[in-house]
Tab-separated table of C-alpha atoms and ligand atoms in Angstrom:
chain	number	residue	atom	x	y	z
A	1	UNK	CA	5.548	-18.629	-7.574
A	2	UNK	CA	4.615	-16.219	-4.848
A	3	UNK	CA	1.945	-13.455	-5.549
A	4	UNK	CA	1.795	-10.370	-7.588
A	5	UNK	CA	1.019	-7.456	-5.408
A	6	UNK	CA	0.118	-4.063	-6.612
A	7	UNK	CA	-1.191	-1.598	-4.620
A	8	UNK	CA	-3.275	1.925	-5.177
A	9	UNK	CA	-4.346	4.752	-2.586
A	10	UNK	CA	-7.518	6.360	-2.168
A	11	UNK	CA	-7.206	10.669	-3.200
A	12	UNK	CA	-9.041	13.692	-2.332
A	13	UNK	CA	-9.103	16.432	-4.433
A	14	UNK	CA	-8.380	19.759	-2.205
A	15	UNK	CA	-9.807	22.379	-4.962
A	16	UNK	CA	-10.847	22.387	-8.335
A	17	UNK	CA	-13.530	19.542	-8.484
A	18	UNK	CA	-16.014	20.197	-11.772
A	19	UNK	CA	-14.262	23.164	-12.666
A	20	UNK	CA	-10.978	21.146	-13.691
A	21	UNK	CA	-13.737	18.768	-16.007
A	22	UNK	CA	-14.062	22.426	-17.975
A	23	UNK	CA	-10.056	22.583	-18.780
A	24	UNK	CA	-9.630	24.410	-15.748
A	25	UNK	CA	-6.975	23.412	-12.836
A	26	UNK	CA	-7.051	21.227	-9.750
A	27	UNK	CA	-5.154	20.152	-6.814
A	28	UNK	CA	-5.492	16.124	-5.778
A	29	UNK	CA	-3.691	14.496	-2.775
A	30	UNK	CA	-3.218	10.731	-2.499
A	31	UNK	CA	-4.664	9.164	0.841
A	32	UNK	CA	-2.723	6.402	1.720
A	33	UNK	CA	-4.538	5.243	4.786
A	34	UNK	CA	-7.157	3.944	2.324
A	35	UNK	CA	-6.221	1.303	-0.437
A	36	UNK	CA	-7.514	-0.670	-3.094
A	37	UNK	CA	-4.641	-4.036	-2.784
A	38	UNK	CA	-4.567	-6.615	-5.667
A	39	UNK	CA	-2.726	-10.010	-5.728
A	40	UNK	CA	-2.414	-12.183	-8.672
A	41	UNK	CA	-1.376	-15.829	-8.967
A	42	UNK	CA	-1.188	-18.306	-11.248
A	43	UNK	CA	-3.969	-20.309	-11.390
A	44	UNK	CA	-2.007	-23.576	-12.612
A	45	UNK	CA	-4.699	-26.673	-14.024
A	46	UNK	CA	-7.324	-24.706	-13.653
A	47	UNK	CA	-10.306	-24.188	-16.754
A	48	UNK	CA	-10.621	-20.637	-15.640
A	49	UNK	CA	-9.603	-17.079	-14.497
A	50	UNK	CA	-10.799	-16.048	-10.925
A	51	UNK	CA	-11.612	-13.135	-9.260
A	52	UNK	CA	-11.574	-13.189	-5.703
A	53	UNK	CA	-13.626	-10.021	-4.170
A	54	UNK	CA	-12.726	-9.620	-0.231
A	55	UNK	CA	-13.524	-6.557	1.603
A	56	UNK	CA	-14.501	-6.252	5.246
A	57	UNK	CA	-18.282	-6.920	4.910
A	58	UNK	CA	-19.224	-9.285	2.279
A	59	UNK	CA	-16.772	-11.947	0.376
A	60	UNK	CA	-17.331	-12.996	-3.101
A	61	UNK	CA	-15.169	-15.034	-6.014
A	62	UNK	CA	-16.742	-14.771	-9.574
A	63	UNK	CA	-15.167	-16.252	-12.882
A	64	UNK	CA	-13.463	-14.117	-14.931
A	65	UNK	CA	-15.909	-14.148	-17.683
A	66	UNK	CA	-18.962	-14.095	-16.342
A	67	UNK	CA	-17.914	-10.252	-15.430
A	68	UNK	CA	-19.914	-8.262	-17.612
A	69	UNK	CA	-18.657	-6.833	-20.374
A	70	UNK	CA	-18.332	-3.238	-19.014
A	71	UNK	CA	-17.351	-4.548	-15.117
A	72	UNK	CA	-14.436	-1.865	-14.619
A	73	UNK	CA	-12.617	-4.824	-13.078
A	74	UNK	CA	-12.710	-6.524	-16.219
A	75	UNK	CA	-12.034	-3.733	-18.243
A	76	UNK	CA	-8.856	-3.016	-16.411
A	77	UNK	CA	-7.709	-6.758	-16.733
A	78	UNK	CA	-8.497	-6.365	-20.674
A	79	UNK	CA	-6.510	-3.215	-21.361
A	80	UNK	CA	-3.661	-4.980	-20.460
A	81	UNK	CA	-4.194	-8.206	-22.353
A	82	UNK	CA	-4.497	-6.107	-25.375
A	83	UNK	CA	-0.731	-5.491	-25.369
A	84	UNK	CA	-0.076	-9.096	-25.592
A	85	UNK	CA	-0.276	-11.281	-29.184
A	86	UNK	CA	-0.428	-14.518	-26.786
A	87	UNK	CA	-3.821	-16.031	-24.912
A	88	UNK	CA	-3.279	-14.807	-21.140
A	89	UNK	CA	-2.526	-17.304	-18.915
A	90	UNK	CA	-4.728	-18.012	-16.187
A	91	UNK	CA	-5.165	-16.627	-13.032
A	92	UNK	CA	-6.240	-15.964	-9.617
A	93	UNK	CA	-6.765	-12.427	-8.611
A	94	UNK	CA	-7.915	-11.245	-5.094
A	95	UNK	CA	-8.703	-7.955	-4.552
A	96	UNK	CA	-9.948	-5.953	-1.262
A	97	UNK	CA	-10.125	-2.656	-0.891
A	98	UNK	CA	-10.487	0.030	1.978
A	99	UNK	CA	-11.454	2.994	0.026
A	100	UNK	CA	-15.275	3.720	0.431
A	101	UNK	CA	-17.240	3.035	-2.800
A	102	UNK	CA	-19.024	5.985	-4.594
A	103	UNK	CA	-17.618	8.394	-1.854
A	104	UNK	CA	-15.553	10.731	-3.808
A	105	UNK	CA	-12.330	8.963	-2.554
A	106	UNK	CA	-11.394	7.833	-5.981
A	107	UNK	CA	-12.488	3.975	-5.448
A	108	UNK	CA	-12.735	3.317	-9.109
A	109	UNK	CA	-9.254	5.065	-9.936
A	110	UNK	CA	-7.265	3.372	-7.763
A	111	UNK	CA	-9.034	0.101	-8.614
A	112	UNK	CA	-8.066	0.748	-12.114
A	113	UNK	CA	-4.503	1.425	-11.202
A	114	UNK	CA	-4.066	-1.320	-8.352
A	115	UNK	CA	-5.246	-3.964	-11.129
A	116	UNK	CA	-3.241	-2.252	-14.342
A	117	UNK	CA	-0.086	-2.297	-12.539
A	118	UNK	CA	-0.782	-5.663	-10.767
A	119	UNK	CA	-1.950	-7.320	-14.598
A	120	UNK	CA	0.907	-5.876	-16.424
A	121	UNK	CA	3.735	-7.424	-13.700
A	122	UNK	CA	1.922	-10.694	-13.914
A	123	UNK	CA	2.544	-10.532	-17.370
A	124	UNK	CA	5.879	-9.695	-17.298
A	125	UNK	CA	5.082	-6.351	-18.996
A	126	UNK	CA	6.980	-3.156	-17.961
A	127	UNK	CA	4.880	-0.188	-17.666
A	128	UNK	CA	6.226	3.378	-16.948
A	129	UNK	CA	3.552	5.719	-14.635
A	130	UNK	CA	2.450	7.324	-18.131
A	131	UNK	CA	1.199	4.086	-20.115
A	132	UNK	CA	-0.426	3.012	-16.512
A	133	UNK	CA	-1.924	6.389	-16.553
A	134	UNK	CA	-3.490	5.789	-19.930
A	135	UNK	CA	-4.515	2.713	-19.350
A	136	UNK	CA	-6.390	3.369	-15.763
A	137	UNK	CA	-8.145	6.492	-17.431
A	138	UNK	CA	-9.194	4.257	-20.614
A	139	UNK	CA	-11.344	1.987	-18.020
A	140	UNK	CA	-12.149	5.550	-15.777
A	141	UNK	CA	-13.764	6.538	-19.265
A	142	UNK	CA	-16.360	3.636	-19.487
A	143	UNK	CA	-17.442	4.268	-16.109
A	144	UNK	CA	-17.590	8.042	-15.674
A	145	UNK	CA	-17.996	9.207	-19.563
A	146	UNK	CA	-15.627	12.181	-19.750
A	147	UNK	CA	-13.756	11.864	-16.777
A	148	UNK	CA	-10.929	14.497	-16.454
A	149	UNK	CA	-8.194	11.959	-15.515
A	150	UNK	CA	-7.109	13.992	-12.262
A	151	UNK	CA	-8.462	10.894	-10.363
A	152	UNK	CA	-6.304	8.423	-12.264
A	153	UNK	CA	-3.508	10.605	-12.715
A	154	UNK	CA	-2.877	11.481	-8.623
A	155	UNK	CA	-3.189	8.000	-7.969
A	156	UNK	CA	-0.905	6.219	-10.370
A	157	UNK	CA	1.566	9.215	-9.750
A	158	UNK	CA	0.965	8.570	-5.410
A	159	UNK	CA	2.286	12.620	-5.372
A	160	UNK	CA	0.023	15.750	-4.946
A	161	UNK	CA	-0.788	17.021	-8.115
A	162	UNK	CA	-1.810	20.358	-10.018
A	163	UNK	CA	-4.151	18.981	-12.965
A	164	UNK	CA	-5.271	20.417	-15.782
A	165	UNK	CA	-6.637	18.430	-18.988
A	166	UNK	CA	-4.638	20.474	-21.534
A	167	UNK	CA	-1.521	20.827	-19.277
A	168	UNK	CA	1.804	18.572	-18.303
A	169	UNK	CA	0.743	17.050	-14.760
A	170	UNK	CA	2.735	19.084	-12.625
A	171	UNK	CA	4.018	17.575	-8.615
A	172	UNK	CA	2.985	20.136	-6.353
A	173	UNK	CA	5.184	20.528	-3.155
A	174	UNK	CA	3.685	20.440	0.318
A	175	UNK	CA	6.642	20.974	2.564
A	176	UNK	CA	4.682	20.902	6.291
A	177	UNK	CA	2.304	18.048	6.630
A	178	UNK	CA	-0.950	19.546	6.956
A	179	UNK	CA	-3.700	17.950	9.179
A	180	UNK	CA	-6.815	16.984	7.681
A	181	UNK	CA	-9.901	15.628	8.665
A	182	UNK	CA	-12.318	13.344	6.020
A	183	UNK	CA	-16.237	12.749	7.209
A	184	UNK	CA	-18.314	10.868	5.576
A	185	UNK	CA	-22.150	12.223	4.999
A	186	UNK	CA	-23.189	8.505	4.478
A	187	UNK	CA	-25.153	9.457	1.770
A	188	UNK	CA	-23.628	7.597	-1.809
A	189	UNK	CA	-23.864	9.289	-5.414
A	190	UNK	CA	-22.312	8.384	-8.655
A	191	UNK	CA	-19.700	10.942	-9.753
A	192	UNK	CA	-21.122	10.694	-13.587
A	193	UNK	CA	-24.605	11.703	-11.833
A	194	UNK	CA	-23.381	14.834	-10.357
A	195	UNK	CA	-20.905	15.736	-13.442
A	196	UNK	CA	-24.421	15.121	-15.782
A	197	UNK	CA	-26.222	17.558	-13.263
A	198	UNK	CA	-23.244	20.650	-13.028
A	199	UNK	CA	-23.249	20.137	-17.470
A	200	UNK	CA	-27.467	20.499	-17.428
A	201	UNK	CA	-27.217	23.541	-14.733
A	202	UNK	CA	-24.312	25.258	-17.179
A	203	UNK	CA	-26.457	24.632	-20.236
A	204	UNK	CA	-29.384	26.382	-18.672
A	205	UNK	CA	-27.590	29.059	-17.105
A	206	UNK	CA	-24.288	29.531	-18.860
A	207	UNK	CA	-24.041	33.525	-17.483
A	208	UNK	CA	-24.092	32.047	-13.737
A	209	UNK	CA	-22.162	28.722	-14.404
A	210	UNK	CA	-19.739	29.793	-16.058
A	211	UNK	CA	-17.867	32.603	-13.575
A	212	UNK	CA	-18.040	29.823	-11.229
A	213	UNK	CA	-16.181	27.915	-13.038
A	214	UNK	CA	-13.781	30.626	-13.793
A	215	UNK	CA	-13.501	31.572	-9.847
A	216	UNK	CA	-12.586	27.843	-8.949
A	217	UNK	CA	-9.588	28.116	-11.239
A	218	UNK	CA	-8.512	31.433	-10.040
A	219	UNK	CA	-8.931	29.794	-6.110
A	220	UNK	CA	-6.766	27.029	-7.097
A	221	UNK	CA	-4.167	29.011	-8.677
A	222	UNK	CA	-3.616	30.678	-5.303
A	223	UNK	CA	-4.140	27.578	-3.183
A	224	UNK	CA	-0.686	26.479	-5.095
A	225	UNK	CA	1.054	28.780	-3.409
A	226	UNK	CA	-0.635	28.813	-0.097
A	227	UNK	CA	-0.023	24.738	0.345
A	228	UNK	CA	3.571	25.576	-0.753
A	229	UNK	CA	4.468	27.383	1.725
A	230	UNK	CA	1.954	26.159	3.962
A	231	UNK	CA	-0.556	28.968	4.910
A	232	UNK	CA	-2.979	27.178	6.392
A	233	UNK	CA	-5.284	29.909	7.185
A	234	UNK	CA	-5.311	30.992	3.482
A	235	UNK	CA	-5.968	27.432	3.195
A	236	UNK	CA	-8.432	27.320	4.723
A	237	UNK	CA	-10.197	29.985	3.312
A	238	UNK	CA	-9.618	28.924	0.074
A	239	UNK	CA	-11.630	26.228	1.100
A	240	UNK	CA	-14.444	27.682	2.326
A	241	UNK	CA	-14.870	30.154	-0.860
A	242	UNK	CA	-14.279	26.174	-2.949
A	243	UNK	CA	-17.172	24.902	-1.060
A	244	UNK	CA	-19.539	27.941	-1.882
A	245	UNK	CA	-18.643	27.929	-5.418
A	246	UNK	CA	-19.219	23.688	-5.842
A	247	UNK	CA	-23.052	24.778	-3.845
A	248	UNK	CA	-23.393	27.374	-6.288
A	249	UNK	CA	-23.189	24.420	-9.190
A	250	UNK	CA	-25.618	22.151	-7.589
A	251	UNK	CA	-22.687	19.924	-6.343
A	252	UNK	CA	-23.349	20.176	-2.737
A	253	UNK	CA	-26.060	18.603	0.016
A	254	UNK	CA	-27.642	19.764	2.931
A	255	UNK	CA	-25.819	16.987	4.673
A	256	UNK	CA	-22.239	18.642	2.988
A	257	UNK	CA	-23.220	21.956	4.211
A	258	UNK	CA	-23.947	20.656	7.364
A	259	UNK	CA	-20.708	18.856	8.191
A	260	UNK	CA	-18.667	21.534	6.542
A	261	UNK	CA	-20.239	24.078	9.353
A	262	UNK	CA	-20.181	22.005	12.039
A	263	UNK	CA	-16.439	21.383	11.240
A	264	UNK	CA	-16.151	25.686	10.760
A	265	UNK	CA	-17.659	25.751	14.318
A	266	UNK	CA	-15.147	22.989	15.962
A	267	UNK	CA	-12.395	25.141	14.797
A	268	UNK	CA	-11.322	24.078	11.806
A	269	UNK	CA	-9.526	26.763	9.265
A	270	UNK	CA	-11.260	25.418	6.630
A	271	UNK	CA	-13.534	22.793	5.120
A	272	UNK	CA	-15.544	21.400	1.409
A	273	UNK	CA	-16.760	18.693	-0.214
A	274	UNK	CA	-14.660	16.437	-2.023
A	275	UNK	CA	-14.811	15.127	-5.090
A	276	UNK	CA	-18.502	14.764	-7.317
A	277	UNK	CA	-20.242	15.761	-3.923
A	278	UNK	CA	-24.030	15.452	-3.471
A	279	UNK	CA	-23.148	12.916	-1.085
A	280	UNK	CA	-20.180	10.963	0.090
A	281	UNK	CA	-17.088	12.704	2.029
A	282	UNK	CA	-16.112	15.959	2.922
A	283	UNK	CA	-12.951	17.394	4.253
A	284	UNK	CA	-11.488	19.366	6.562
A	285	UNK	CA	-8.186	21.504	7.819
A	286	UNK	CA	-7.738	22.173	11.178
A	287	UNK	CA	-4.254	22.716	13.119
A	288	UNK	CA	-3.354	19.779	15.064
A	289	UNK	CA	-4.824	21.056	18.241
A	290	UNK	CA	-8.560	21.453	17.073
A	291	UNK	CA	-8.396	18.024	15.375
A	292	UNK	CA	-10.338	16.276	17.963
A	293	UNK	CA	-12.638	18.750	18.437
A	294	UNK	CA	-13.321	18.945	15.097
A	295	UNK	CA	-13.743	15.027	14.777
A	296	UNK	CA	-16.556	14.593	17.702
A	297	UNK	CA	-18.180	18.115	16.624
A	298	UNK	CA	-18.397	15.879	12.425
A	299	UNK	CA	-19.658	13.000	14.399
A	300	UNK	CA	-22.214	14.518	16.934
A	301	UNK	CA	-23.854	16.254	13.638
A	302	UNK	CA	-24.279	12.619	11.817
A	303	UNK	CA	-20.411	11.751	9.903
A	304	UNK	CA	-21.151	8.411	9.891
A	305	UNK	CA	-17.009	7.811	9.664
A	306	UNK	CA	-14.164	9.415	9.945
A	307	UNK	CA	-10.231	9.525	8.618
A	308	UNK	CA	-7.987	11.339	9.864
A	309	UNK	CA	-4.691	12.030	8.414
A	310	UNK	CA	-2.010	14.215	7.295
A	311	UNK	CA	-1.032	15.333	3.671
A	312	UNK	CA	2.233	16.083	2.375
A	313	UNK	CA	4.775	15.965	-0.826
A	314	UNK	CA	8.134	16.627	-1.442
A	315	UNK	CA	8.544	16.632	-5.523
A	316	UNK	CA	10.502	13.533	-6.436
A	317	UNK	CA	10.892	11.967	-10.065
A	318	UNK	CA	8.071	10.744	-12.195
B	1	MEV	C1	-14.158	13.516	-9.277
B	1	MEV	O1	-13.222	13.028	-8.332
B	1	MEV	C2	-13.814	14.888	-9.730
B	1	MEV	C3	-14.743	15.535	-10.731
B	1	MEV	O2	-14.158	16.789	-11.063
B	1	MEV	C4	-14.927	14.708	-11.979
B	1	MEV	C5	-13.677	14.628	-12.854
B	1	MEV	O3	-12.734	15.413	-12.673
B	1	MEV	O4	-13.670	13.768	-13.740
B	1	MEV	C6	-16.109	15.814	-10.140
């Protein structure tokens, strides 16, 4: 029987981070230069289930149940068992991933939605985008505590998204492939950590907190429009007055700030942290000229990697 193979792509999300946990809306992009790839066989005469870890600096296989009991990898594999009345067969599951861990990249998503969709095929379950959705965002919810789903979501949908937790997820179109450049601070922090931190800051100071919240919806409802018809300079702007607003929250770093300047001064039209900040990757617009420039400029002031790549979406059917 030859392999199962699901694959899930890394995301960024362009505006909206912290604000969108508040109800308010967001903009994510699948990366698909980074992926989490599971494969799933049978494991025929075998006493157990294995799970075969393989990414490019360590290599690990651990049984099935010795994962502990809230290992999202085991999590993921259980959500789907639970729509079977029969014992799951056994099986042989190797996953690797290229995503950074902890980075803001959405490394837990897509490993929720690489190993739902992978699970469910194995066991000859059909499952439409939605019940994946639900099902990636159940195992998001043991890890991150009150996730908004926008991680999940853009990644089992692989389209740019508007979010919003109370709203239909709506495609959002990107006609022009937009240039964009992703630096990594080095520096690794829990998203829960940083979501804990922006919910203390808002208790203490709800009269600050709170317009910044508001502000990061109002820059995302215009960033809709601007990515639409691709304005990148409004773009880019948009970003810069995101990045201020997610400092203003405590969600930023000094090595953030940093790289977003240094990527300001290279010529790029706009830049921000991504995702729960404090550490992990930043990212940047630039036109395709500046794109090297701004690359060396990230590294020269201490990105300790970098991805570039290009974003785009035409809508297409769920
Ligand atoms: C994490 O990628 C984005 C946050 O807004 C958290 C969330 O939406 O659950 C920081």
């Amino acid at each position: 029987m030859p392999a199962i193979i699901s694959k899930a792509s890394g995301k960024i999300i362009l505006f909206g981070e912290h604000a969108v946990v508040y109800g308010y809306p967001a903009i994510a992009v699948p990366i698909d230069t980074i992926q989490v790839k599971v494969s799933i066989l049978p494991a025929i005469n075998k006493e157990q289930s294995i799970i075969k870890l393989r990414n490019i600096n360590w290599h690990d296989d651990v049984l099935f149940t010795a994962l502990d009991e809230n290992d999202p990898i085991r999590i993921s594999i259980k959500n789907v068992f639970a729509l079977i009345n029969q014992t799951p067969p056994h099986f042989e599951m190797t996953i690797s991933s290229s995503i950074p861990i902890a980075a803001g990249l959405g490394s837990s998503a897509a490993l929720a939605v690489a190993i739902t969709k992978g699970m469910s095929r194995f066991l000859g379950i059909y499952l439409s985008n939605d019940e994946i959705n639900v099902l990636a965002y159940k195992s998001e919810e043991i890890q991150h505590g009150s996730p908004s789903g926008i991680d999940n979501s853009v990644i089992t949908f692989g389209h740019p998204i508007l979010y919003s937790k109370s709203k239909e997820i709506s495609q959002i179109e990107i006609r022009n492939a937009i240039h964009i450049i992703l630096a990594d601070t080095g520096k690794r922090t829990l998203t829960k950590d940083v979501v804990s931190l922006v919910k203390k800051n808002l208790k203490k100071k709800p009269d600050v907190i709170k317009p910044i919240l508001a502000e990061i919806g109002g820059l995302v409802e215009k960033a809709t429009d601007a990515l639409l018809y691709g304005r990148l300079k409004e773009i880019g702007n948009l970003m810069v007055r995101n990045h201020i607003a997610l400092k203003k929250l405590g969600a930023s770093s000094i090595e953030l700030d940093q790289l977003v300047e240094s990527s300001l001064i290279n010529g790029a039209l706009g830049a921000k942290l991504c995702g729960g900040g404090k550490g992990g990757y930043m990212v940047a617009v630039c036109e395709p000229a500046s794109c090297e420039r701004v690359s060396s400029g990230l590294v020269s002031d201490g990105a300790t990697h970098i991805i570039s790549t290009t974003i785009v979406g035409s809508k297409k059917g769920k």
